[in-house]
Short mmCIF file of C-alpha atoms in Angstrom, two decimals:
data_model
loop_
_atom_site.label_atom_id
_atom_site.label_comp_id
_atom_site.label_asym_id
_atom_site.label_seq_id
_atom_site.Cartn_x
_atom_site.Cartn_y
_atom_site.Cartn_z
CA MET D 1 141.79 118.48 -10.36
CA SER D 2 145.09 120.36 -10.31
CA LEU D 3 148.32 118.59 -11.26
CA ALA D 4 149.71 119.03 -7.73
CA LEU D 5 146.56 117.64 -6.12
CA GLY D 6 146.47 114.78 -8.60
CA LEU D 7 150.06 113.84 -7.81
CA SER D 8 149.31 114.00 -4.08
CA VAL D 9 146.36 111.63 -4.49
CA LEU D 10 148.46 109.22 -6.55
CA LEU D 11 151.21 109.30 -3.91
CA VAL D 12 148.75 108.53 -1.11
CA LEU D 13 147.27 105.67 -3.14
CA ALA D 14 150.72 104.30 -3.91
CA LEU D 15 151.76 104.37 -0.26
CA THR D 16 148.48 102.79 0.82
CA ASN D 17 148.71 100.03 -1.75
CA ALA D 18 152.36 99.41 -0.90
CA GLN D 19 151.69 98.31 2.66
CA PRO D 20 150.25 94.81 1.93
CA GLY D 21 153.13 94.19 -0.48
CA VAL D 22 155.65 95.11 2.19
CA LYS D 23 154.05 92.64 4.60
CA ASN D 24 153.97 89.93 1.94
CA GLN D 25 157.61 90.44 1.01
CA ASP D 26 158.73 90.36 4.64
CA VAL D 27 157.09 86.94 5.00
CA LEU D 28 158.32 85.66 1.62
CA ASN D 29 161.89 86.65 2.53
CA LEU D 30 161.81 83.89 5.15
CA TYR D 31 161.35 81.33 2.35
CA SER D 32 163.99 82.78 0.04
CA LYS D 33 167.14 82.06 2.02
CA SER D 34 168.55 80.54 5.19
CA PHE D 35 169.25 82.62 8.28
CA ASN D 36 171.88 81.77 10.87
CA GLY D 37 171.22 82.08 14.59
CA ASP D 38 170.90 80.20 17.85
CA GLY D 39 168.69 77.32 18.89
CA THR D 40 167.67 77.26 22.56
CA TYR D 41 165.06 75.59 24.78
CA TYR D 42 162.33 77.01 27.01
CA GLY D 43 160.36 73.97 28.18
CA GLU D 44 157.35 71.98 27.00
CA GLY D 45 153.96 73.61 26.55
CA ILE D 46 151.47 74.59 23.85
CA GLY D 47 150.62 78.09 25.11
CA GLY D 48 152.16 81.21 23.67
CA THR D 49 151.65 84.50 21.91
CA CYS D 50 149.76 82.93 18.99
CA GLN D 51 147.14 81.48 21.39
CA TYR D 52 146.50 78.23 19.56
CA GLY D 53 145.63 76.02 22.53
CA ARG D 54 144.15 72.58 22.02
CA PRO D 55 143.43 71.16 19.60
CA LEU D 56 146.45 72.48 17.76
CA PRO D 57 146.15 73.09 14.02
CA HIS D 58 146.76 70.03 11.86
CA ALA D 59 149.92 71.69 10.53
CA ALA D 60 151.37 71.57 14.07
CA THR D 61 150.61 67.89 14.64
CA ASP D 62 151.64 66.37 11.31
CA PRO D 63 154.26 63.61 11.73
CA LYS D 64 156.79 65.76 9.87
CA ILE D 65 156.67 68.35 12.68
CA SER D 66 159.27 67.60 15.34
CA ALA D 67 158.70 70.56 17.68
CA LEU D 68 156.78 73.72 18.45
CA VAL D 69 158.94 76.83 18.67
CA ALA D 70 159.03 80.50 19.55
CA LEU D 71 160.40 82.67 16.73
CA ASN D 72 162.72 85.61 17.20
CA LYS D 73 161.12 89.07 17.41
CA PRO D 74 162.54 90.58 14.16
CA GLN D 75 161.12 87.74 12.06
CA PHE D 76 157.92 87.23 14.07
CA LEU D 77 156.62 90.27 12.14
CA ASN D 78 154.15 91.34 14.84
CA SER D 79 152.62 87.81 14.74
CA LEU D 80 152.08 87.58 10.96
CA THR D 81 154.28 84.48 11.12
CA CYS D 82 152.14 82.68 13.70
CA GLY D 83 151.59 79.23 12.24
CA ILE D 84 154.50 79.35 9.79
CA CYS D 85 156.65 76.24 9.48
CA LEU D 86 160.45 76.31 9.45
CA LYS D 87 163.23 73.92 8.57
CA VAL D 88 165.82 74.25 11.33
CA THR D 89 169.23 72.68 10.76
CA GLY D 90 171.57 72.25 13.71
CA SER D 91 175.31 71.81 13.45
CA GLY D 92 175.77 70.52 16.99
CA HIS D 93 178.17 73.37 17.73
CA GLY D 94 177.49 75.33 20.90
CA SER D 95 177.36 74.72 24.59
CA GLY D 96 175.06 72.79 26.93
CA ALA D 97 173.78 69.29 27.53
CA ASN D 98 171.37 68.85 24.59
CA PRO D 99 172.89 69.70 21.20
CA ILE D 100 170.64 70.49 18.23
CA THR D 101 171.78 68.44 15.24
CA GLY D 102 170.33 67.57 11.86
CA GLU D 103 167.13 68.86 10.24
CA HIS D 104 163.90 69.60 12.11
CA ILE D 105 160.58 70.81 10.70
CA VAL D 106 159.03 73.03 13.37
CA PHE D 107 155.82 75.03 13.84
CA VAL D 108 155.81 78.60 15.17
CA LYS D 109 153.37 79.13 18.04
CA ASP D 110 155.09 81.78 20.15
CA LEU D 111 157.36 84.84 20.24
CA CYS D 112 160.87 84.81 21.65
CA PRO D 113 161.30 88.52 22.50
CA GLU D 114 164.99 88.31 23.37
CA CYS D 115 166.02 86.13 20.40
CA HIS D 116 167.96 87.63 17.49
CA GLU D 117 167.26 87.16 13.77
CA GLY D 118 167.72 83.57 12.65
CA SER D 119 167.09 82.17 16.14
CA VAL D 120 164.34 79.92 17.50
CA ASP D 121 163.50 78.75 21.02
CA PHE D 122 162.25 75.15 21.14
CA ALA D 123 159.21 74.39 23.32
CA LEU D 124 161.02 71.34 24.65
CA ASN D 125 162.90 70.48 27.80
CA GLY D 126 166.57 70.89 27.05
CA ASP D 127 169.73 72.80 27.76
CA GLY D 128 172.17 74.92 25.82
CA ARG D 129 172.65 77.41 23.01
CA TRP D 130 173.43 75.85 19.64
CA SER D 131 174.31 77.15 16.20
CA ILE D 132 171.47 76.67 13.71
CA SER D 133 170.21 77.83 10.36
CA MET D 134 166.50 78.30 9.63
CA ARG D 135 164.35 78.79 6.56
CA ALA D 136 160.57 78.85 6.13
CA VAL D 137 158.87 75.95 4.34
CA GLN D 138 155.28 75.35 3.33
CA CYS D 139 153.49 73.62 6.19
CA PRO D 140 152.57 69.93 5.82
CA VAL D 141 148.80 70.49 5.93
CA GLY D 142 147.92 67.36 3.93
CA SER D 143 144.26 67.45 2.92
CA SER D 144 143.25 69.66 5.87
CA THR D 145 141.72 73.09 5.35
CA ILE D 146 141.88 76.55 6.86
CA GLN D 147 139.85 76.95 10.06
CA TYR D 148 138.57 79.88 12.11
CA ALA D 149 138.33 80.69 15.83
CA PHE D 150 136.74 83.74 17.47
CA GLN D 151 137.72 85.29 20.78
CA GLY D 152 135.52 87.78 22.67
CA SER D 153 133.58 88.62 19.51
CA ASN D 154 130.08 89.92 18.82
CA PRO D 155 128.35 91.44 15.74
CA TYR D 156 130.08 94.80 16.39
CA TYR D 157 133.52 93.49 17.29
CA LEU D 158 135.38 90.65 15.57
CA LYS D 159 138.57 89.06 16.83
CA LEU D 160 139.23 86.20 14.45
CA GLN D 161 142.07 83.69 14.28
CA ILE D 162 142.93 82.14 10.90
CA ARG D 163 144.33 78.67 11.56
CA ASN D 164 146.15 75.99 9.61
CA ALA D 165 147.18 77.85 6.45
CA ARG D 166 149.89 76.27 4.30
CA ILE D 167 151.66 79.65 4.20
CA PRO D 168 150.77 82.71 6.30
CA ILE D 169 147.69 84.78 5.54
CA THR D 170 148.67 88.46 5.30
CA GLY D 171 145.33 90.06 4.42
CA VAL D 172 141.72 89.43 5.51
CA GLN D 173 138.43 91.01 4.44
CA VAL D 174 134.89 90.16 5.51
CA HIS D 175 131.75 90.69 3.45
CA ARG D 176 129.26 93.00 5.12
CA ASN D 177 126.34 94.88 3.56
CA ASN D 178 127.57 93.96 0.07
CA VAL D 179 131.00 95.51 0.74
CA TRP D 180 134.35 93.88 1.46
CA VAL D 181 135.67 95.36 4.72
CA THR D 182 139.37 95.08 5.64
CA MET D 183 140.35 93.60 8.99
CA HIS D 184 143.52 94.64 10.85
CA HIS D 185 146.11 92.33 12.34
CA SER D 186 146.83 92.17 16.07
CA GLY D 187 150.06 91.35 17.88
CA ASP D 188 148.66 88.05 19.17
CA GLY D 189 147.86 86.44 15.83
CA TYR D 190 144.24 87.57 15.36
CA TRP D 191 142.42 89.75 12.83
CA LEU D 192 140.28 92.60 14.19
CA LEU D 193 137.25 94.58 13.06
CA ASN D 194 135.66 97.10 15.43
CA ASP D 195 133.20 99.74 14.22
CA SER D 196 129.60 100.87 14.47
CA GLN D 197 128.17 98.55 11.83
CA ALA D 198 127.02 95.09 12.81
CA MET D 199 127.98 91.92 11.00
CA PRO D 200 125.07 89.95 9.51
CA ALA D 201 123.51 87.13 11.50
CA GLY D 202 124.68 83.68 10.51
CA ALA D 203 127.27 82.93 7.86
CA PHE D 204 129.32 85.61 6.15
CA GLY D 205 131.91 85.72 3.39
CA ILE D 206 135.61 86.06 4.01
CA ARG D 207 138.47 86.80 1.63
CA LEU D 208 141.97 85.65 2.54
CA THR D 209 145.18 86.81 0.86
CA ALA D 210 148.23 84.61 1.38
CA ALA D 211 151.78 85.94 1.51
CA ASN D 212 152.39 84.79 -2.08
CA GLY D 213 149.39 86.83 -3.28
CA HIS D 214 146.99 83.89 -3.72
CA VAL D 215 143.43 84.93 -2.85
CA LEU D 216 140.86 82.55 -1.34
CA GLU D 217 137.18 83.13 -0.68
CA ASP D 218 135.36 81.16 2.01
CA THR D 219 132.38 81.46 4.33
CA VAL D 220 132.52 81.55 8.12
CA PRO D 221 129.39 79.81 9.44
CA ARG D 222 128.72 82.12 12.42
CA ILE D 223 130.31 84.16 15.20
CA ASP D 224 130.95 81.53 17.85
CA ASN D 225 133.54 82.26 20.52
CA ASP D 226 136.05 79.69 21.73
CA HIS D 227 135.18 77.05 19.14
CA ILE D 228 137.11 76.02 16.05
CA LEU D 229 134.98 76.44 12.95
CA GLU D 230 135.25 74.86 9.51
CA GLY D 231 134.83 77.15 6.52
CA GLY D 232 131.88 76.55 4.24
CA HIS D 233 134.09 76.09 1.16
CA ARG D 234 136.89 74.12 2.86
CA VAL D 235 139.67 76.17 1.28
CA GLN D 236 143.44 75.89 1.58
CA VAL D 237 146.37 77.80 0.09
CA PRO D 238 147.54 75.65 -2.86
CA LEU D 239 151.04 74.22 -2.88
CA ASP D 240 153.35 76.85 -4.38
CA PRO D 241 156.08 75.28 -6.53
CA SER D 242 158.23 78.41 -6.13
CA LEU D 243 158.50 78.02 -2.35
CA PRO D 244 160.31 75.27 -0.40
CA GLN D 245 158.20 72.45 1.05
CA ALA D 246 158.40 70.65 4.39
#
């Protein structure tokens, strides 16, 4: 191999390998500092871009969670932050009838396309625009584990939702024909695989990479649309002492 060709191959590999790290760092940045923005309201409801529906993930229903929210577009990261938890602190400064004051642990289930960085839109009935700060925290998952939900899937097409992770999952691979195959993320919080090779019947292995680089291996029991499935190994991202907690 010529020196020029060798350098070209190394450059391609470096760029390819850099992409997951970029995604991870974008998510981790939300834990590293507070961001200032606006807190607003858009009415009660569980629907949204992340398509959780009922039952909501345990992380969204823990007593520490005070509200579901839509996250601003710059920090939604094309839905990689679906299911992330935030600590929102309101100063009470702003305008309207329902000021946001004190600390609130909230769960992201939707996108606020018009919101600016640092801003969240509460899925509550209320009025006004209020000054807030926000910072990501590890979700209060307790002893619950990561779960799976398929939408419109079959052996040749997977659309898989990873639910209830303590911190966001930023990489997913499935085990097929003795090879780990990488899934791609969608804008509505799912992971996609669509090619000419069929998935095996029954259970299959899955490898999850969390934003902090922790890797988990689990088994998905079957392709079963519109049901929430428990993993065979009942895995969860361990508590990370370097990241803030709810």
